[in-house]
XYZ file of N, CA and C in Angstrom:
678
model
N -52.384 65.666 -34.607
C -53.735 65.582 -35.151
C -54.304 64.203 -34.862
N -55.584 64.147 -34.494
C -56.208 62.863 -34.166
C -56.397 62.030 -35.421
N -56.282 60.714 -35.258
C -56.485 59.801 -36.383
C -57.929 59.383 -36.528
N -58.809 59.840 -35.605
C -60.216 59.478 -35.668
C -60.898 60.212 -36.813
N -61.877 59.582 -37.413
C -62.678 60.245 -38.442
C -63.463 61.384 -37.805
N -63.811 62.442 -38.593
C -64.521 63.603 -38.020
C -65.783 63.221 -37.268
N -66.580 62.271 -37.796
C -67.823 61.925 -37.102
C -67.558 61.233 -35.777
N -66.436 60.503 -35.700
C -66.071 59.853 -34.444
C -65.605 60.888 -33.425
N -64.881 61.926 -33.889
C -64.366 62.944 -32.973
C -65.487 63.754 -32.318
N -66.622 63.914 -33.011
C -67.674 64.793 -32.516
C -68.703 64.074 -31.656
N -68.587 62.765 -31.519
C -69.588 62.032 -30.739
C -69.370 62.212 -29.250
N -70.480 62.345 -28.524
C -70.445 62.443 -27.072
C -71.234 61.275 -26.481
N -70.861 60.821 -25.298
C -71.630 59.763 -24.625
C -73.074 60.198 -24.411
N -74.006 59.278 -24.473
C -75.420 59.581 -24.267
C -75.626 60.158 -22.864
N -76.421 61.246 -22.782
C -76.750 61.908 -21.509
C -75.534 62.548 -20.837
N -74.447 62.727 -21.551
C -73.257 63.375 -20.978
C -73.405 64.890 -21.095
N -73.512 65.569 -19.961
C -73.730 67.023 -19.971
C -72.438 67.820 -19.997
N -71.307 67.197 -19.752
C -70.027 67.903 -19.708
C -69.175 67.648 -20.958
N -69.772 67.122 -21.988
C -69.028 66.797 -23.208
C -68.400 68.060 -23.793
N -67.137 68.000 -24.150
C -66.414 69.158 -24.664
C -67.022 69.683 -25.949
N -67.560 68.753 -26.793
C -68.146 69.204 -28.055
C -69.427 70.005 -27.816
N -70.220 69.558 -26.861
C -71.443 70.302 -26.545
C -71.113 71.696 -26.030
N -70.064 71.804 -25.222
C -69.649 73.101 -24.688
C -69.182 74.021 -25.810
N -68.407 73.467 -26.754
C -67.912 74.285 -27.851
C -69.045 74.723 -28.777
N -69.999 73.817 -29.020
C -71.144 74.180 -29.849
C -71.951 75.286 -29.190
N -72.122 75.224 -27.881
C -72.850 76.259 -27.153
C -72.153 77.608 -27.275
N -70.807 77.604 -27.157
C -70.041 78.848 -27.306
C -70.212 79.419 -28.705
N -70.154 78.559 -29.733
C -70.296 79.010 -31.114
C -71.691 79.583 -31.371
N -72.713 78.946 -30.796
C -74.071 79.453 -30.971
C -74.217 80.848 -30.369
N -73.625 81.050 -29.207
C -73.701 82.364 -28.565
C -72.977 83.415 -29.381
N -71.830 83.039 -29.973
C -71.084 83.987 -30.801
C -71.863 84.354 -32.058
N -72.516 83.367 -32.662
C -73.329 83.631 -33.853
C -74.484 84.566 -33.512
N -75.141 84.317 -32.387
C -76.249 85.176 -31.960
C -75.763 86.593 -31.698
N -74.575 86.717 -31.078
C -74.021 88.032 -30.795
C -73.702 88.779 -32.085
N -73.106 88.091 -33.053
C -72.779 88.720 -34.333
C -74.045 89.131 -35.085
N -75.079 88.290 -35.030
C -76.341 88.623 -35.687
C -76.956 89.873 -35.064
N -76.874 89.972 -33.744
C -77.404 91.141 -33.049
C -76.625 92.390 -33.426
N -75.305 92.279 -33.493
C -74.473 93.419 -33.849
C -74.741 93.886 -35.275
N -75.091 92.941 -36.154
C -75.312 93.275 -37.557
C -76.547 94.141 -37.758
N -77.495 94.128 -36.799
C -78.717 94.911 -36.986
C -78.933 95.945 -35.880
N -77.955 96.147 -35.012
C -78.121 97.044 -33.873
C -77.109 98.182 -33.905
N -77.585 99.386 -33.616
C -76.696 100.537 -33.488
C -75.998 100.475 -32.136
N -74.682 100.537 -32.140
C -73.913 100.323 -30.915
C -74.168 101.396 -29.869
N -74.326 102.648 -30.288
C -74.460 103.740 -29.325
C -75.812 103.735 -28.628
N -76.884 103.589 -29.394
C -78.228 103.745 -28.829
C -78.901 102.427 -28.470
N -78.416 101.316 -29.025
C -79.067 100.041 -28.792
C -80.301 99.822 -29.641
N -80.643 100.790 -30.501
C -81.777 100.635 -31.409
C -81.331 99.889 -32.664
N -82.297 99.571 -33.525
C -81.946 98.951 -34.786
C -81.170 99.944 -35.658
N -80.353 99.422 -36.574
C -79.555 100.290 -37.437
C -80.215 100.448 -38.806
N -79.528 101.168 -39.690
C -80.084 101.477 -41.011
C -80.358 100.206 -41.813
N -79.467 99.243 -41.739
C -79.658 97.995 -42.493
C -80.957 97.313 -42.085
N -81.190 97.218 -40.781
C -82.417 96.568 -40.318
C -83.638 97.424 -40.656
N -83.496 98.732 -40.608
C -84.600 99.626 -40.961
C -85.101 99.339 -42.377
N -84.176 99.266 -43.341
C -84.591 99.050 -44.721
C -85.220 97.659 -44.900
N -84.677 96.669 -44.200
C -85.271 95.328 -44.250
C -86.690 95.361 -43.686
N -86.869 96.029 -42.545
C -88.177 96.082 -41.892
C -89.184 96.861 -42.739
N -88.751 97.944 -43.357
C -89.650 98.741 -44.190
C -90.155 97.932 -45.380
N -89.255 97.237 -46.043
C -89.668 96.413 -47.183
C -90.614 95.301 -46.746
N -90.354 94.738 -45.559
C -91.236 93.703 -45.029
C -92.624 94.260 -44.755
N -92.700 95.464 -44.161
C -93.998 96.071 -43.849
C -94.754 96.439 -45.115
N -94.037 96.871 -46.153
C -94.694 97.176 -47.423
C -95.334 95.916 -47.996
N -94.592 94.805 -47.983
C -95.139 93.536 -48.466
C -96.328 93.098 -47.616
N -96.202 93.264 -46.301
C -97.287 92.863 -45.395
C -98.539 93.707 -45.651
N -98.344 95.010 -45.886
C -99.482 95.901 -46.155
C -100.197 95.479 -47.430
N -99.441 95.115 -48.458
C -100.057 94.680 -49.713
C -100.849 93.389 -49.522
N -100.344 92.489 -48.690
C -101.021 91.211 -48.480
C -102.251 91.359 -47.582
N -102.110 92.127 -46.511
C -103.158 92.191 -45.490
C -104.206 93.261 -45.752
N -103.843 94.274 -46.530
C -104.761 95.390 -46.747
C -104.700 96.437 -45.655
N -103.777 96.288 -44.704
C -103.617 97.256 -43.609
C -102.320 98.033 -43.785
N -102.426 99.353 -43.728
C -101.236 100.188 -43.888
C -100.446 100.312 -42.604
N -99.434 101.153 -42.648
C -98.602 101.400 -41.468
C -98.073 102.832 -41.526
N -97.578 103.296 -40.403
C -97.062 104.663 -40.308
C -95.555 104.651 -40.111
N -94.932 105.731 -40.537
C -93.486 105.926 -40.370
C -93.254 107.348 -39.892
N -92.347 107.518 -38.949
C -91.991 108.860 -38.504
C -90.478 109.003 -38.428
N -90.007 110.216 -38.693
C -88.589 110.552 -38.579
C -88.443 111.649 -37.533
N -87.609 111.395 -36.565
C -87.379 112.301 -35.432
C -85.954 112.833 -35.514
N -85.806 114.136 -35.373
C -84.476 114.742 -35.461
C -84.316 115.761 -34.332
N -83.192 115.691 -33.621
C -82.949 116.654 -32.545
C -82.719 118.047 -33.110
N -83.309 119.027 -32.445
C -83.137 120.418 -32.865
C -81.794 120.959 -32.375
N -81.115 121.698 -33.255
C -79.866 122.392 -32.888
C -78.827 121.442 -32.276
N -78.729 120.253 -32.833
C -77.832 119.253 -32.237
C -76.361 119.658 -32.356
N -75.998 120.276 -33.452
C -74.601 120.715 -33.614
C -74.223 121.706 -32.522
N -75.145 122.596 -32.171
C -74.862 123.566 -31.104
C -74.706 122.864 -29.760
N -75.505 121.820 -29.528
C -75.353 121.050 -28.290
C -73.952 120.456 -28.204
N -73.491 119.899 -29.320
C -72.135 119.340 -29.347
C -71.081 120.417 -29.165
N -71.255 121.543 -29.844
C -70.274 122.632 -29.768
C -70.210 123.226 -28.364
N -71.374 123.364 -27.739
C -71.426 124.021 -26.427
C -71.031 123.088 -25.284
N -71.370 121.792 -25.396
C -71.212 120.905 -24.249
C -70.321 119.696 -24.521
N -69.840 119.566 -25.740
C -68.915 118.475 -26.041
C -69.582 117.289 -26.706
N -68.775 116.536 -27.427
C -69.274 115.397 -28.186
C -69.855 114.311 -27.286
N -69.267 114.111 -26.119
C -69.768 113.068 -25.222
C -71.158 113.409 -24.699
N -71.435 114.708 -24.501
C -72.797 115.082 -24.105
C -73.768 114.762 -25.227
N -73.352 115.000 -26.474
C -74.196 114.631 -27.608
C -74.496 113.147 -27.609
N -73.478 112.335 -27.306
C -73.699 110.885 -27.215
C -74.663 110.547 -26.088
N -74.563 111.280 -24.977
C -75.466 111.058 -23.850
C -76.915 111.325 -24.273
N -77.118 112.377 -25.048
C -78.457 112.708 -25.546
C -79.003 111.569 -26.406
N -78.167 111.063 -27.310
C -78.617 109.998 -28.209
C -78.899 108.703 -27.450
N -78.050 108.382 -26.459
C -78.299 107.177 -25.656
C -79.596 107.311 -24.871
N -79.832 108.493 -24.301
C -81.058 108.722 -23.535
C -82.280 108.620 -24.443
N -82.158 109.134 -25.659
C -83.274 109.051 -26.607
C -83.553 107.603 -26.980
N -82.491 106.826 -27.209
C -82.677 105.414 -27.533
C -83.398 104.676 -26.430
N -83.000 104.928 -25.191
C -83.642 104.274 -24.049
C -85.103 104.704 -23.925
N -85.364 105.996 -24.130
C -86.726 106.514 -24.030
C -87.632 105.901 -25.094
N -87.126 105.786 -26.321
C -87.942 105.223 -27.397
C -88.254 103.750 -27.141
N -87.270 103.007 -26.668
C -87.510 101.593 -26.371
C -88.597 101.444 -25.317
N -88.590 102.309 -24.311
C -89.562 102.203 -23.227
C -90.946 102.709 -23.629
N -91.005 103.572 -24.646
C -92.251 104.257 -24.982
C -93.043 103.588 -26.096
N -92.397 102.722 -26.875
C -93.061 102.118 -28.016
C -93.541 100.699 -27.711
N -94.429 100.199 -28.555
C -94.914 98.824 -28.412
C -93.816 97.849 -28.847
N -93.992 96.590 -28.470
C -93.011 95.581 -28.852
C -92.958 95.373 -30.358
N -94.080 95.594 -31.049
C -94.082 95.378 -32.495
C -93.520 96.572 -33.264
N -93.378 97.714 -32.614
C -92.820 98.890 -33.279
C -91.324 98.715 -33.493
N -90.785 99.440 -34.471
C -89.386 99.251 -34.864
C -88.662 100.585 -34.808
N -88.038 100.911 -33.664
C -87.267 102.158 -33.558
C -85.845 101.953 -34.066
N -85.392 102.849 -34.922
C -84.081 102.706 -35.550
C -83.311 104.024 -35.475
N -81.996 103.904 -35.393
C -81.168 105.089 -35.578
C -80.899 105.218 -37.069
N -81.346 106.338 -37.618
C -81.279 106.554 -39.059
C -79.906 107.077 -39.478
N -79.246 107.751 -38.564
C -77.943 108.337 -38.857
C -77.791 109.644 -38.108
N -76.610 109.880 -37.526
C -76.413 111.119 -36.778
C -77.400 111.228 -35.635
N -78.142 112.324 -35.616
C -79.122 112.550 -34.552
C -80.548 112.269 -35.012
N -80.715 111.524 -36.092
C -82.033 111.191 -36.610
C -82.438 109.764 -36.236
N -83.729 109.602 -35.930
C -84.295 108.295 -35.604
C -85.537 108.077 -36.454
N -85.772 106.825 -36.823
C -86.977 106.467 -37.576
C -87.765 105.448 -36.765
N -89.067 105.629 -36.712
C -89.960 104.655 -36.085
C -90.886 104.069 -37.148
N -90.832 102.770 -37.332
C -91.783 102.063 -38.194
C -92.883 101.527 -37.281
N -94.133 101.881 -37.585
C -95.254 101.591 -36.686
C -96.273 100.699 -37.402
N -96.107 99.377 -37.322
C -97.000 98.454 -38.035
C -98.450 98.586 -37.580
N -99.372 98.484 -38.550
C -100.792 98.481 -38.233
C -101.286 99.748 -37.566
N -100.597 100.860 -37.770
C -100.934 102.116 -37.100
C -101.433 103.133 -38.109
N -102.601 103.711 -37.837
C -103.146 104.748 -38.702
C -102.450 106.077 -38.482
N -102.723 107.014 -39.382
C -102.070 108.323 -39.300
C -102.424 109.051 -38.008
N -103.713 109.039 -37.656
C -104.131 109.746 -36.442
C -103.427 109.201 -35.208
N -103.390 107.862 -35.081
C -102.721 107.248 -33.929
C -101.224 107.564 -33.932
N -100.638 107.581 -35.117
C -99.204 107.868 -35.221
C -98.895 109.303 -34.808
N -99.762 110.230 -35.187
C -99.555 111.627 -34.802
C -99.631 111.783 -33.284
N -100.638 111.156 -32.678
C -100.769 111.237 -31.219
C -99.566 110.618 -30.519
N -99.112 109.462 -31.015
C -97.941 108.812 -30.427
C -96.721 109.708 -30.528
N -96.482 110.281 -31.688
C -95.277 111.098 -31.866
C -95.350 112.405 -31.094
N -96.558 112.914 -30.858
C -96.686 114.077 -29.965
C -96.255 113.696 -28.550
N -96.628 112.495 -28.119
C -96.200 112.044 -26.790
C -94.684 111.872 -26.740
N -94.104 111.350 -27.818
C -92.648 111.200 -27.863
C -91.973 112.568 -27.810
N -92.494 113.503 -28.582
C -91.899 114.847 -28.593
C -91.920 115.470 -27.203
N -93.066 115.382 -26.551
C -93.187 115.964 -25.212
C -92.330 115.214 -24.205
N -92.246 113.898 -24.351
C -91.429 113.110 -23.424
C -89.958 113.446 -23.530
N -89.461 113.634 -24.756
C -88.048 113.991 -24.928
C -87.786 115.392 -24.397
N -88.725 116.321 -24.623
C -88.557 117.679 -24.096
C -88.519 117.688 -22.573
N -89.131 116.676 -21.957
C -89.158 116.604 -20.490
C -87.938 115.892 -19.903
N -87.069 115.337 -20.751
C -85.895 114.641 -20.239
C -84.975 115.622 -19.517
N -84.377 115.171 -18.445
C -83.469 116.002 -17.659
C -82.026 115.543 -17.903
N -81.324 116.264 -18.738
C -79.955 115.907 -19.094
C -79.010 116.980 -18.583
N -77.898 116.533 -18.038
C -76.968 117.482 -17.424
C -75.616 117.435 -18.120
N -75.055 118.632 -18.298
C -73.682 118.784 -18.770
C -72.921 119.475 -17.640
N -72.193 118.671 -16.849
C -71.584 119.217 -15.643
C -72.661 119.571 -14.646
N -72.665 120.811 -14.186
C -73.672 121.260 -13.223
C -74.874 121.898 -13.907
N -74.845 121.958 -15.228
C -75.895 122.645 -15.977
C -76.915 121.667 -16.533
N -78.190 121.981 -16.351
C -79.245 121.190 -16.957
C -79.532 121.744 -18.346
N -79.471 120.886 -19.352
C -79.566 121.339 -20.742
C -80.886 120.863 -21.347
N -81.732 121.791 -21.802
C -82.984 121.381 -22.448
C -82.726 120.884 -23.863
N -83.518 119.912 -24.295
C -83.427 119.400 -25.668
C -84.836 119.326 -26.248
N -84.902 119.369 -27.559
C -86.186 119.229 -28.231
C -85.976 118.511 -29.561
N -87.079 118.016 -30.123
C -87.013 117.320 -31.402
C -88.120 117.815 -32.318
N -87.859 117.700 -33.602
C -88.889 117.891 -34.626
C -89.158 116.528 -35.240
N -90.422 116.300 -35.646
C -90.808 114.979 -36.150
C -91.679 115.127 -37.394
N -91.389 114.316 -38.400
C -92.245 114.211 -39.576
C -92.900 112.841 -39.600
N -94.200 112.809 -39.865
C -94.964 111.561 -39.849
C -95.649 111.366 -41.203
N -95.652 110.133 -41.697
C -96.404 109.824 -42.908
C -97.036 108.448 -42.767
N -98.018 108.192 -43.624
C -98.754 106.928 -43.583
C -98.629 106.213 -44.922
N -98.405 104.890 -44.873
C -98.331 104.065 -46.074
C -99.623 103.275 -46.190
N -100.521 103.654 -47.122
C -101.749 102.875 -47.306
C -101.473 101.590 -48.064
N -102.345 100.609 -47.885
C -102.105 99.282 -48.466
C -101.976 99.320 -49.985
N -102.680 100.250 -50.648
C -102.652 100.296 -52.102
C -101.509 101.105 -52.676
N -100.637 101.617 -51.828
C -99.537 102.461 -52.295
C -98.505 101.610 -53.040
N -97.787 102.235 -53.954
C -96.806 101.485 -54.747
C -95.404 102.074 -54.654
N -95.145 102.908 -53.660
C -93.828 103.522 -53.537
C -92.837 102.557 -52.877
N -91.561 102.890 -52.984
C -90.505 102.066 -52.410
C -90.247 102.462 -50.959
N -89.424 101.667 -50.284
C -89.046 101.984 -48.906
C -88.343 103.333 -48.840
N -87.481 103.613 -49.810
C -86.770 104.896 -49.845
C -87.746 106.060 -50.004
N -88.780 105.863 -50.805
C -89.763 106.922 -51.002
C -90.631 107.138 -49.767
N -90.911 106.055 -49.054
C -91.647 106.183 -47.789
C -90.870 107.073 -46.829
N -89.570 106.816 -46.707
C -88.736 107.632 -45.829
C -88.664 109.071 -46.310
N -88.570 109.251 -47.619
C -88.463 110.603 -48.166
C -89.715 111.418 -47.876
N -90.885 110.785 -47.933
C -92.122 111.511 -47.652
C -92.164 111.957 -46.189
N -91.789 111.065 -45.284
C -91.749 111.457 -43.865
C -90.701 112.538 -43.649
N -89.588 112.446 -44.376
C -88.519 113.426 -44.238
C -88.970 114.810 -44.699
N -89.838 114.865 -45.686
C -90.354 116.159 -46.144
C -91.176 116.837 -45.044
N -91.946 116.059 -44.311
C -92.698 116.637 -43.189
C -91.766 117.050 -42.057
N -90.682 116.289 -41.858
C -89.684 116.700 -40.874
C -89.080 118.041 -41.262
N -88.746 118.213 -42.531
C -88.185 119.477 -43.012
C -89.165 120.622 -42.785
N -90.437 120.369 -43.041
C -91.445 121.402 -42.798
C -91.528 121.756 -41.318
N -91.400 120.751 -40.457
C -91.428 121.006 -39.012
C -90.256 121.891 -38.601
N -89.091 121.647 -39.186
C -87.921 122.486 -38.893
C -88.171 123.914 -39.365
N -88.686 124.047 -40.567
C -88.905 125.371 -41.141
C -90.010 126.131 -40.419
N -90.942 125.405 -39.807
C -92.054 126.049 -39.101
C -91.676 126.500 -37.698
N -90.442 126.219 -37.269
C -90.002 126.692 -35.957
C -89.464 125.626 -35.033
N -89.434 124.362 -35.488
C -88.878 123.246 -34.719
C -89.770 122.874 -33.527
N -89.383 121.807 -32.832
C -90.095 121.313 -31.654
C -91.581 121.115 -31.950
N -91.866 120.383 -33.023
C -93.252 120.122 -33.400
C -93.339 118.872 -34.274
N -94.560 118.391 -34.470
C -94.825 117.229 -35.307
C -95.652 117.683 -36.499
N -95.185 117.403 -37.721
C -95.964 117.721 -38.918
C -96.240 116.442 -39.702
N -97.344 116.459 -40.484
C -97.884 115.236 -41.071
C -98.883 115.603 -42.152
N -99.363 114.635 -42.930
C -100.419 114.913 -43.913
C -101.707 115.326 -43.212
N -102.642 115.922 -43.953
C -103.938 116.303 -43.356
C -104.646 115.089 -42.770
N -105.339 115.322 -41.669
C -106.038 114.234 -40.974
C -107.515 114.224 -41.363
N -107.799 114.070 -42.659
C -109.190 114.044 -43.105
C -109.925 112.870 -42.470
N -111.097 113.163 -41.931
C -111.910 112.094 -41.355
C -111.359 111.534 -40.066
N -110.396 112.217 -39.477
C -109.755 111.668 -38.281
C -110.686 111.659 -37.084
N -111.704 112.513 -37.099
C -112.582 112.591 -35.932
C -113.557 111.428 -35.846
N -113.731 110.677 -36.934
C -114.693 109.579 -36.911
C -114.208 108.463 -35.992
N -115.068 108.024 -35.109
C -114.712 106.923 -34.223
C -113.682 107.288 -33.176
N -113.484 108.568 -32.937
C -112.448 109.011 -32.014
C -113.026 109.170 -30.606
N -112.242 108.751 -29.623
C -112.681 108.941 -28.247
C -112.539 110.408 -27.862
N -113.168 110.775 -26.754
C -113.072 112.160 -26.279
C -111.631 112.533 -25.973
N -110.905 111.613 -25.324
C -109.512 111.900 -24.994
C -108.673 112.096 -26.249
N -108.904 111.252 -27.252
C -108.149 111.378 -28.502
C -108.490 112.683 -29.209
N -109.784 113.041 -29.201
C -110.194 114.284 -29.848
C -109.553 115.488 -29.167
N -109.547 115.476 -27.852
C -108.918 116.584 -27.122
C -107.416 116.641 -27.373
N -106.793 115.456 -27.457
C -105.354 115.425 -27.722
C -105.038 116.000 -29.095
N -105.859 115.665 -30.083
C -105.634 116.209 -31.415
C -105.883 117.709 -31.454
N -106.868 118.182 -30.748
C -107.090 119.609 -30.669
C -105.890 120.327 -30.064
N -105.273 119.710 -29.052
C -104.066 120.284 -28.471
C -102.951 120.353 -29.507
N -102.841 119.297 -30.324
C -101.814 119.266 -31.378
C -102.033 120.435 -32.321
N -103.285 120.626 -32.778
C -103.566 121.683 -33.735
C -103.290 123.056 -33.132
N -103.623 123.241 -31.848
C -103.375 124.524 -31.203
C -101.876 124.829 -31.162
N -101.068 123.800 -30.845
C -99.627 124.008 -30.758
C -99.014 124.316 -32.112
N -99.590 123.758 -33.197
C -99.024 123.974 -34.522
C -99.508 125.265 -35.162
N -100.598 125.817 -34.645
C -101.142 127.034 -35.263
C -100.444 128.281 -34.718
């Protein structure tokens, strides 16, 4: 053991770029960053995990109360996922989830928060997003996932998702758990209505200030759900 005092042991020459202490500190910083990333990231999909989801939801609720601007939340669940696993194997199921994680990362804004909720369920927290915009976005996600080309051996396997969407207005007083539960109720309705669809609260007044493209997109949504 060195007889030098701790502060003497850690000193490096001025402008010395190869100092052993600087190298060790750099390694430790990288390890800390890696552990922090692992603590909030789902290993399979690369999306945020449940712990980060709850932190982000509580943060958005506080932000909505301060700013007066609400946000949207959606829950996405793969249809007939157990059958996919039973028919094509567990690794194919993992392939589906990894592909979904990659698709969501590429399809959402940088400020959006895509999370793996558990199993084959995903949650998207959409800051500063109204209900109408959230419905249109999730319709695009639903169609994009249905268009994914996934193979099990030589067979191309179609997949689909059901999605429940809800909106948190600034004056709301519910908890993060209740926000998720409300979106989950719409997801359940989507499953019961036949799957492969997006369900949500009524879009009262949604046509105001809407572009022609947005209006046509919403009309397409209503036609598909009717």
